[in-house]
Amino acid sequence: MESVLVSDEAIIAARRTLWERHRVAAEHAGAAAYAALLSGAYRPEPGERVAVVVCGSNTDPATLTAE
């Protein structure tokens, strides 16, 4: 297992993408793993199966379009 770092901007972009494309309301921490994939901070190996757990229980819906 490895850890990767993503910027705040990448997390905000991932959160926005989750909302705009999939109508998934994610909190910032919940979008961090997706941000790693979208930003290229994590690159799966060929044939690797990846799952991202997304949480949104602490999301203020008003912030989904404000960022």
PDB file of N, CA, C and O in Angstrom:
ATOM      1  N   MET A   1       0.851  -1.160   0.000  1.00  0.00           N
ATOM      2  CA  MET A   1       0.000   0.000   0.000  1.00  0.00           C
ATOM      3  C   MET A   1       0.900   1.227   0.000  1.00  0.00           C
ATOM      4  O   MET A   1       1.929   1.257   0.657  1.00  0.00           O
ATOM      5  N   GLU A   2       0.495   2.252  -0.728  1.00  0.00           N
ATOM      6  CA  GLU A   2       1.265   3.482  -0.755  1.00  0.00           C
ATOM      7  C   GLU A   2       0.355   4.677  -0.523  1.00  0.00           C
ATOM      8  O   GLU A   2      -0.853   4.605  -0.747  1.00  0.00           O
ATOM      9  N   SER A   3       0.925   5.743  -0.065  1.00  0.00           N
ATOM     10  CA  SER A   3       0.188   6.989   0.131  1.00  0.00           C
ATOM     11  C   SER A   3       0.629   7.981  -0.926  1.00  0.00           C
ATOM     12  O   SER A   3       1.801   7.999  -1.315  1.00  0.00           O
ATOM     13  N   VAL A   4      -0.295   8.800  -1.387  1.00  0.00           N
ATOM     14  CA  VAL A   4       0.026   9.870  -2.323  1.00  0.00           C
ATOM     15  C   VAL A   4      -0.585  11.160  -1.806  1.00  0.00           C
ATOM     16  O   VAL A   4      -1.545  11.141  -1.029  1.00  0.00           O
ATOM     17  N   LEU A   5      -0.025  12.273  -2.222  1.00  0.00           N
ATOM     18  CA  LEU A   5      -0.541  13.579  -1.844  1.00  0.00           C
ATOM     19  C   LEU A   5      -1.240  14.220  -3.028  1.00  0.00           C
ATOM     20  O   LEU A   5      -0.781  14.100  -4.164  1.00  0.00           O
ATOM     21  N   VAL A   6      -2.337  14.897  -2.748  1.00  0.00           N
ATOM     22  CA  VAL A   6      -3.035  15.665  -3.779  1.00  0.00           C
ATOM     23  C   VAL A   6      -3.273  17.073  -3.239  1.00  0.00           C
ATOM     24  O   VAL A   6      -3.410  17.271  -2.031  1.00  0.00           O
ATOM     25  N   SER A   7      -3.312  18.019  -4.138  1.00  0.00           N
ATOM     26  CA  SER A   7      -3.504  19.411  -3.731  1.00  0.00           C
ATOM     27  C   SER A   7      -4.969  19.675  -3.385  1.00  0.00           C
ATOM     28  O   SER A   7      -5.865  18.921  -3.783  1.00  0.00           O
ATOM     29  N   ASP A   8      -5.182  20.741  -2.665  1.00  0.00           N
ATOM     30  CA  ASP A   8      -6.556  21.165  -2.368  1.00  0.00           C
ATOM     31  C   ASP A   8      -7.325  21.409  -3.659  1.00  0.00           C
ATOM     32  O   ASP A   8      -8.500  21.070  -3.774  1.00  0.00           O
ATOM     33  N   GLU A   9      -6.650  21.996  -4.640  1.00  0.00           N
ATOM     34  CA  GLU A   9      -7.299  22.278  -5.921  1.00  0.00           C
ATOM     35  C   GLU A   9      -7.747  21.002  -6.616  1.00  0.00           C
ATOM     36  O   GLU A   9      -8.818  20.952  -7.221  1.00  0.00           O
ATOM     37  N   ALA A  10      -6.932  19.950  -6.528  1.00  0.00           N
ATOM     38  CA  ALA A  10      -7.293  18.665  -7.135  1.00  0.00           C
ATOM     39  C   ALA A  10      -8.498  18.049  -6.439  1.00  0.00           C
ATOM     40  O   ALA A  10      -9.368  17.456  -7.083  1.00  0.00           O
ATOM     41  N   ILE A  11      -8.561  18.207  -5.129  1.00  0.00           N
ATOM     42  CA  ILE A  11      -9.704  17.677  -4.377  1.00  0.00           C
ATOM     43  C   ILE A  11     -10.971  18.438  -4.737  1.00  0.00           C
ATOM     44  O   ILE A  11     -12.023  17.841  -4.967  1.00  0.00           O
ATOM     45  N   ILE A  12     -10.867  19.749  -4.836  1.00  0.00           N
ATOM     46  CA  ILE A  12     -12.029  20.554  -5.210  1.00  0.00           C
ATOM     47  C   ILE A  12     -12.491  20.187  -6.617  1.00  0.00           C
ATOM     48  O   ILE A  12     -13.694  20.044  -6.866  1.00  0.00           O
ATOM     49  N   ALA A  13     -11.550  19.988  -7.531  1.00  0.00           N
ATOM     50  CA  ALA A  13     -11.911  19.604  -8.903  1.00  0.00           C
ATOM     51  C   ALA A  13     -12.571  18.226  -8.930  1.00  0.00           C
ATOM     52  O   ALA A  13     -13.553  18.017  -9.655  1.00  0.00           O
ATOM     53  N   ALA A  14     -12.061  17.294  -8.147  1.00  0.00           N
ATOM     54  CA  ALA A  14     -12.659  15.956  -8.091  1.00  0.00           C
ATOM     55  C   ALA A  14     -14.059  16.016  -7.512  1.00  0.00           C
ATOM     56  O   ALA A  14     -14.981  15.359  -8.010  1.00  0.00           O
ATOM     57  N   ARG A  15     -14.222  16.800  -6.485  1.00  0.00           N
ATOM     58  CA  ARG A  15     -15.554  16.961  -5.865  1.00  0.00           C
ATOM     59  C   ARG A  15     -16.544  17.550  -6.870  1.00  0.00           C
ATOM     60  O   ARG A  15     -17.675  17.102  -6.982  1.00  0.00           O
ATOM     61  N   ARG A  16     -16.088  18.554  -7.593  1.00  0.00           N
ATOM     62  CA  ARG A  16     -16.938  19.177  -8.605  1.00  0.00           C
ATOM     63  C   ARG A  16     -17.295  18.169  -9.711  1.00  0.00           C
ATOM     64  O   ARG A  16     -18.436  18.086 -10.153  1.00  0.00           O
ATOM     65  N   THR A  17     -16.309  17.390 -10.139  1.00  0.00           N
ATOM     66  CA  THR A  17     -16.549  16.371 -11.162  1.00  0.00           C
ATOM     67  C   THR A  17     -17.552  15.329 -10.683  1.00  0.00           C
ATOM     68  O   THR A  17     -18.448  14.931 -11.438  1.00  0.00           O
ATOM     69  N   LEU A  18     -17.403  14.878  -9.445  1.00  0.00           N
ATOM     70  CA  LEU A  18     -18.356  13.906  -8.898  1.00  0.00           C
ATOM     71  C   LEU A  18     -19.780  14.462  -8.931  1.00  0.00           C
ATOM     72  O   LEU A  18     -20.730  13.751  -9.261  1.00  0.00           O
ATOM     73  N   TRP A  19     -19.923  15.736  -8.607  1.00  0.00           N
ATOM     74  CA  TRP A  19     -21.257  16.337  -8.595  1.00  0.00           C
ATOM     75  C   TRP A  19     -21.782  16.561 -10.014  1.00  0.00           C
ATOM     76  O   TRP A  19     -22.896  16.176 -10.344  1.00  0.00           O
ATOM     77  N   GLU A  20     -20.973  17.162 -10.874  1.00  0.00           N
ATOM     78  CA  GLU A  20     -21.443  17.531 -12.210  1.00  0.00           C
ATOM     79  C   GLU A  20     -21.693  16.329 -13.112  1.00  0.00           C
ATOM     80  O   GLU A  20     -22.645  16.327 -13.884  1.00  0.00           O
ATOM     81  N   ARG A  21     -20.855  15.307 -13.033  1.00  0.00           N
ATOM     82  CA  ARG A  21     -20.990  14.151 -13.930  1.00  0.00           C
ATOM     83  C   ARG A  21     -21.857  13.032 -13.365  1.00  0.00           C
ATOM     84  O   ARG A  21     -22.479  12.289 -14.117  1.00  0.00           O
ATOM     85  N   HIS A  22     -21.839  12.879 -12.035  1.00  0.00           N
ATOM     86  CA  HIS A  22     -22.484  11.712 -11.433  1.00  0.00           C
ATOM     87  C   HIS A  22     -23.550  12.049 -10.393  1.00  0.00           C
ATOM     88  O   HIS A  22     -24.192  11.156  -9.860  1.00  0.00           O
ATOM     89  N   ARG A  23     -23.684  13.338 -10.069  1.00  0.00           N
ATOM     90  CA  ARG A  23     -24.618  13.794  -9.030  1.00  0.00           C
ATOM     91  C   ARG A  23     -24.359  13.109  -7.699  1.00  0.00           C
ATOM     92  O   ARG A  23     -25.258  12.761  -6.953  1.00  0.00           O
ATOM     93  N   VAL A  24     -23.054  12.940  -7.411  1.00  0.00           N
ATOM     94  CA  VAL A  24     -22.617  12.400  -6.127  1.00  0.00           C
ATOM     95  C   VAL A  24     -22.124  13.574  -5.291  1.00  0.00           C
ATOM     96  O   VAL A  24     -21.189  14.275  -5.683  1.00  0.00           O
ATOM     97  N   ALA A  25     -22.750  13.802  -4.157  1.00  0.00           N
ATOM     98  CA  ALA A  25     -22.362  14.884  -3.256  1.00  0.00           C
ATOM     99  C   ALA A  25     -21.313  14.354  -2.287  1.00  0.00           C
ATOM    100  O   ALA A  25     -21.630  13.641  -1.348  1.00  0.00           O
ATOM    101  N   ALA A  26     -20.063  14.703  -2.539  1.00  0.00           N
ATOM    102  CA  ALA A  26     -18.958  14.200  -1.720  1.00  0.00           C
ATOM    103  C   ALA A  26     -18.383  15.301  -0.858  1.00  0.00           C
ATOM    104  O   ALA A  26     -18.282  16.449  -1.275  1.00  0.00           O
ATOM    105  N   GLU A  27     -17.980  14.923   0.331  1.00  0.00           N
ATOM    106  CA  GLU A  27     -17.235  15.869   1.153  1.00  0.00           C
ATOM    107  C   GLU A  27     -15.794  15.891   0.638  1.00  0.00           C
ATOM    108  O   GLU A  27     -15.376  15.012  -0.118  1.00  0.00           O
ATOM    109  N   HIS A  28     -15.047  16.890   1.050  1.00  0.00           N
ATOM    110  CA  HIS A  28     -13.686  17.045   0.536  1.00  0.00           C
ATOM    111  C   HIS A  28     -12.818  15.816   0.825  1.00  0.00           C
ATOM    112  O   HIS A  28     -12.131  15.321  -0.065  1.00  0.00           O
ATOM    113  N   ALA A  29     -12.846  15.329   2.038  1.00  0.00           N
ATOM    114  CA  ALA A  29     -12.044  14.145   2.373  1.00  0.00           C
ATOM    115  C   ALA A  29     -12.496  12.935   1.568  1.00  0.00           C
ATOM    116  O   ALA A  29     -11.683  12.103   1.179  1.00  0.00           O
ATOM    117  N   GLY A  30     -13.799  12.866   1.312  1.00  0.00           N
ATOM    118  CA  GLY A  30     -14.334  11.751   0.548  1.00  0.00           C
ATOM    119  C   GLY A  30     -13.955  11.791  -0.916  1.00  0.00           C
ATOM    120  O   GLY A  30     -14.001  10.772  -1.597  1.00  0.00           O
ATOM    121  N   ALA A  31     -13.580  12.946  -1.421  1.00  0.00           N
ATOM    122  CA  ALA A  31     -13.192  13.080  -2.825  1.00  0.00           C
ATOM    123  C   ALA A  31     -11.682  12.956  -3.026  1.00  0.00           C
ATOM    124  O   ALA A  31     -11.212  12.950  -4.157  1.00  0.00           O
ATOM    125  N   ALA A  32     -10.921  12.824  -1.946  1.00  0.00           N
ATOM    126  CA  ALA A  32      -9.460  12.819  -2.049  1.00  0.00           C
ATOM    127  C   ALA A  32      -8.924  11.647  -2.877  1.00  0.00           C
ATOM    128  O   ALA A  32      -8.025  11.831  -3.701  1.00  0.00           O
ATOM    129  N   ALA A  33      -9.448  10.457  -2.686  1.00  0.00           N
ATOM    130  CA  ALA A  33      -8.965   9.303  -3.452  1.00  0.00           C
ATOM    131  C   ALA A  33      -9.290   9.455  -4.933  1.00  0.00           C
ATOM    132  O   ALA A  33      -8.471   9.127  -5.805  1.00  0.00           O
ATOM    133  N   TYR A  34     -10.463   9.977  -5.238  1.00  0.00           N
ATOM    134  CA  TYR A  34     -10.834  10.223  -6.630  1.00  0.00           C
ATOM    135  C   TYR A  34      -9.922  11.290  -7.228  1.00  0.00           C
ATOM    136  O   TYR A  34      -9.510  11.188  -8.384  1.00  0.00           O
ATOM    137  N   ALA A  35      -9.569  12.283  -6.431  1.00  0.00           N
ATOM    138  CA  ALA A  35      -8.649  13.325  -6.882  1.00  0.00           C
ATOM    139  C   ALA A  35      -7.287  12.728  -7.240  1.00  0.00           C
ATOM    140  O   ALA A  35      -6.657  13.154  -8.216  1.00  0.00           O
ATOM    141  N   ALA A  36      -6.841  11.759  -6.471  1.00  0.00           N
ATOM    142  CA  ALA A  36      -5.561  11.108  -6.774  1.00  0.00           C
ATOM    143  C   ALA A  36      -5.593  10.432  -8.134  1.00  0.00           C
ATOM    144  O   ALA A  36      -4.619  10.488  -8.893  1.00  0.00           O
ATOM    145  N   LEU A  37      -6.710   9.829  -8.468  1.00  0.00           N
ATOM    146  CA  LEU A  37      -6.841   9.189  -9.778  1.00  0.00           C
ATOM    147  C   LEU A  37      -6.926  10.217 -10.896  1.00  0.00           C
ATOM    148  O   LEU A  37      -6.249  10.108 -11.920  1.00  0.00           O
ATOM    149  N   LEU A  38      -7.789  11.227 -10.720  1.00  0.00           N
ATOM    150  CA  LEU A  38      -7.985  12.227 -11.769  1.00  0.00           C
ATOM    151  C   LEU A  38      -6.722  13.040 -12.036  1.00  0.00           C
ATOM    152  O   LEU A  38      -6.439  13.396 -13.182  1.00  0.00           O
ATOM    153  N   SER A  39      -5.981  13.354 -10.988  1.00  0.00           N
ATOM    154  CA  SER A  39      -4.800  14.204 -11.135  1.00  0.00           C
ATOM    155  C   SER A  39      -3.568  13.439 -11.601  1.00  0.00           C
ATOM    156  O   SER A  39      -2.565  14.049 -11.970  1.00  0.00           O
ATOM    157  N   GLY A  40      -3.639  12.132 -11.557  1.00  0.00           N
ATOM    158  CA  GLY A  40      -2.481  11.329 -11.936  1.00  0.00           C
ATOM    159  C   GLY A  40      -1.508  11.089 -10.789  1.00  0.00           C
ATOM    160  O   GLY A  40      -0.454  10.495 -10.988  1.00  0.00           O
ATOM    161  N   ALA A  41      -1.859  11.547  -9.584  1.00  0.00           N
ATOM    162  CA  ALA A  41      -0.997  11.297  -8.426  1.00  0.00           C
ATOM    163  C   ALA A  41      -0.915   9.798  -8.144  1.00  0.00           C
ATOM    164  O   ALA A  41       0.087   9.314  -7.630  1.00  0.00           O
ATOM    165  N   TYR A  42      -1.977   9.073  -8.480  1.00  0.00           N
ATOM    166  CA  TYR A  42      -1.961   7.614  -8.399  1.00  0.00           C
ATOM    167  C   TYR A  42      -2.276   7.075  -9.779  1.00  0.00           C
ATOM    168  O   TYR A  42      -3.294   7.421 -10.379  1.00  0.00           O
ATOM    169  N   ARG A  43      -1.386   6.239 -10.278  1.00  0.00           N
ATOM    170  CA  ARG A  43      -1.576   5.622 -11.595  1.00  0.00           C
ATOM    171  C   ARG A  43      -1.665   4.110 -11.408  1.00  0.00           C
ATOM    172  O   ARG A  43      -0.669   3.469 -11.046  1.00  0.00           O
ATOM    173  N   PRO A  44      -2.850   3.557 -11.651  1.00  0.00           N
ATOM    174  CA  PRO A  44      -2.996   2.107 -11.496  1.00  0.00           C
ATOM    175  C   PRO A  44      -2.094   1.347 -12.471  1.00  0.00           C
ATOM    176  O   PRO A  44      -1.826   1.810 -13.582  1.00  0.00           O
ATOM    177  N   GLU A  45      -1.641   0.207 -12.043  1.00  0.00           N
ATOM    178  CA  GLU A  45      -0.877  -0.687 -12.906  1.00  0.00           C
ATOM    179  C   GLU A  45      -1.807  -1.260 -13.970  1.00  0.00           C
ATOM    180  O   GLU A  45      -3.015  -1.377 -13.743  1.00  0.00           O
ATOM    181  N   PRO A  46      -1.285  -1.628 -15.133  1.00  0.00           N
ATOM    182  CA  PRO A  46      -2.138  -2.258 -16.152  1.00  0.00           C
ATOM    183  C   PRO A  46      -2.862  -3.475 -15.568  1.00  0.00           C
ATOM    184  O   PRO A  46      -2.253  -4.302 -14.901  1.00  0.00           O
ATOM    185  N   GLY A  47      -4.155  -3.515 -15.764  1.00  0.00           N
ATOM    186  CA  GLY A  47      -4.967  -4.612 -15.274  1.00  0.00           C
ATOM    187  C   GLY A  47      -5.402  -4.485 -13.824  1.00  0.00           C
ATOM    188  O   GLY A  47      -6.183  -5.296 -13.336  1.00  0.00           O
ATOM    189  N   GLU A  48      -4.889  -3.487 -13.119  1.00  0.00           N
ATOM    190  CA  GLU A  48      -5.266  -3.292 -11.720  1.00  0.00           C
ATOM    191  C   GLU A  48      -6.717  -2.820 -11.637  1.00  0.00           C
ATOM    192  O   GLU A  48      -7.147  -1.971 -12.398  1.00  0.00           O
ATOM    193  N   ARG A  49      -7.446  -3.383 -10.715  1.00  0.00           N
ATOM    194  CA  ARG A  49      -8.829  -2.960 -10.484  1.00  0.00           C
ATOM    195  C   ARG A  49      -8.850  -2.005  -9.308  1.00  0.00           C
ATOM    196  O   ARG A  49      -8.334  -2.322  -8.245  1.00  0.00           O
ATOM    197  N   VAL A  50      -9.444  -0.836  -9.524  1.00  0.00           N
ATOM    198  CA  VAL A  50      -9.425   0.214  -8.516  1.00  0.00           C
ATOM    199  C   VAL A  50     -10.848   0.509  -8.063  1.00  0.00           C
ATOM    200  O   VAL A  50     -11.760   0.600  -8.886  1.00  0.00           O
ATOM    201  N   ALA A  51     -11.016   0.680  -6.767  1.00  0.00           N
ATOM    202  CA  ALA A  51     -12.300   1.090  -6.201  1.00  0.00           C
ATOM    203  C   ALA A  51     -12.042   2.333  -5.353  1.00  0.00           C
ATOM    204  O   ALA A  51     -11.026   2.436  -4.676  1.00  0.00           O
ATOM    205  N   VAL A  52     -12.965   3.279  -5.428  1.00  0.00           N
ATOM    206  CA  VAL A  52     -12.860   4.497  -4.631  1.00  0.00           C
ATOM    207  C   VAL A  52     -14.100   4.592  -3.760  1.00  0.00           C
ATOM    208  O   VAL A  52     -15.221   4.549  -4.261  1.00  0.00           O
ATOM    209  N   VAL A  53     -13.888   4.712  -2.464  1.00  0.00           N
ATOM    210  CA  VAL A  53     -14.993   4.885  -1.533  1.00  0.00           C
ATOM    211  C   VAL A  53     -15.207   6.385  -1.359  1.00  0.00           C
ATOM    212  O   VAL A  53     -14.275   7.111  -1.009  1.00  0.00           O
ATOM    213  N   VAL A  54     -16.427   6.839  -1.615  1.00  0.00           N
ATOM    214  CA  VAL A  54     -16.751   8.261  -1.536  1.00  0.00           C
ATOM    215  C   VAL A  54     -17.793   8.463  -0.453  1.00  0.00           C
ATOM    216  O   VAL A  54     -18.802   7.771  -0.403  1.00  0.00           O
ATOM    217  N   CYS A  55     -17.526   9.432   0.418  1.00  0.00           N
ATOM    218  CA  CYS A  55     -18.445   9.743   1.505  1.00  0.00           C
ATOM    219  C   CYS A  55     -18.942  11.171   1.341  1.00  0.00           C
ATOM    220  O   CYS A  55     -18.216  12.038   0.891  1.00  0.00           O
ATOM    221  N   GLY A  56     -20.171  11.387   1.715  1.00  0.00           N
ATOM    222  CA  GLY A  56     -20.717  12.728   1.624  1.00  0.00           C
ATOM    223  C   GLY A  56     -21.561  13.115   2.805  1.00  0.00           C
ATOM    224  O   GLY A  56     -22.316  14.077   2.752  1.00  0.00           O
ATOM    225  N   SER A  57     -21.414  12.402   3.906  1.00  0.00           N
ATOM    226  CA  SER A  57     -22.311  12.649   5.040  1.00  0.00           C
ATOM    227  C   SER A  57     -22.108  14.022   5.694  1.00  0.00           C
ATOM    228  O   SER A  57     -22.997  14.510   6.352  1.00  0.00           O
ATOM    229  N   ASN A  58     -20.949  14.627   5.497  1.00  0.00           N
ATOM    230  CA  ASN A  58     -20.695  15.948   6.082  1.00  0.00           C
ATOM    231  C   ASN A  58     -20.701  17.048   5.035  1.00  0.00           C
ATOM    232  O   ASN A  58     -20.064  18.083   5.209  1.00  0.00           O
ATOM    233  N   THR A  59     -21.416  16.842   3.946  1.00  0.00           N
ATOM    234  CA  THR A  59     -21.428  17.810   2.865  1.00  0.00           C
ATOM    235  C   THR A  59     -22.555  18.820   3.035  1.00  0.00           C
ATOM    236  O   THR A  59     -23.697  18.461   3.310  1.00  0.00           O
ATOM    237  N   ASP A  60     -22.214  20.075   2.849  1.00  0.00           N
ATOM    238  CA  ASP A  60     -23.211  21.138   2.795  1.00  0.00           C
ATOM    239  C   ASP A  60     -23.565  21.298   1.320  1.00  0.00           C
ATOM    240  O   ASP A  60     -22.718  21.733   0.527  1.00  0.00           O
ATOM    241  N   PRO A  61     -24.773  20.945   0.901  1.00  0.00           N
ATOM    242  CA  PRO A  61     -25.137  21.022  -0.505  1.00  0.00           C
ATOM    243  C   PRO A  61     -24.923  22.403  -1.124  1.00  0.00           C
ATOM    244  O   PRO A  61     -24.663  22.528  -2.312  1.00  0.00           O
ATOM    245  N   ALA A  62     -24.980  23.452  -0.320  1.00  0.00           N
ATOM    246  CA  ALA A  62     -24.783  24.799  -0.835  1.00  0.00           C
ATOM    247  C   ALA A  62     -23.369  25.017  -1.369  1.00  0.00           C
ATOM    248  O   ALA A  62     -23.146  25.892  -2.197  1.00  0.00           O
ATOM    249  N   THR A  63     -22.419  24.206  -0.905  1.00  0.00           N
ATOM    250  CA  THR A  63     -21.040  24.389  -1.342  1.00  0.00           C
ATOM    251  C   THR A  63     -20.698  23.623  -2.614  1.00  0.00           C
ATOM    252  O   THR A  63     -19.604  23.794  -3.148  1.00  0.00           O
ATOM    253  N   LEU A  64     -21.591  22.811  -3.103  1.00  0.00           N
ATOM    254  CA  LEU A  64     -21.278  21.993  -4.275  1.00  0.00           C
ATOM    255  C   LEU A  64     -21.051  22.827  -5.528  1.00  0.00           C
ATOM    256  O   LEU A  64     -20.276  22.447  -6.394  1.00  0.00           O
ATOM    257  N   THR A  65     -21.710  23.935  -5.636  1.00  0.00           N
ATOM    258  CA  THR A  65     -21.529  24.782  -6.827  1.00  0.00           C
ATOM    259  C   THR A  65     -20.812  26.080  -6.491  1.00  0.00           C
ATOM    260  O   THR A  65     -20.508  26.857  -7.391  1.00  0.00           O
ATOM    261  N   ALA A  66     -20.505  26.313  -5.236  1.00  0.00           N
ATOM    262  CA  ALA A  66     -19.891  27.578  -4.826  1.00  0.00           C
ATOM    263  C   ALA A  66     -18.386  27.608  -5.013  1.00  0.00           C
ATOM    264  O   ALA A  66     -17.799  28.671  -5.053  1.00  0.00           O
ATOM    265  N   GLU A  67     -17.742  26.479  -5.135  1.00  0.00           N
ATOM    266  CA  GLU A  67     -16.291  26.453  -5.217  1.00  0.00           C
ATOM    267  C   GLU A  67     -15.824  26.652  -6.639  1.00  0.00           C
ATOM    268  O   GLU A  67     -16.411  26.309  -7.576  1.00  0.00           O
TER     269      GLU A  67
END
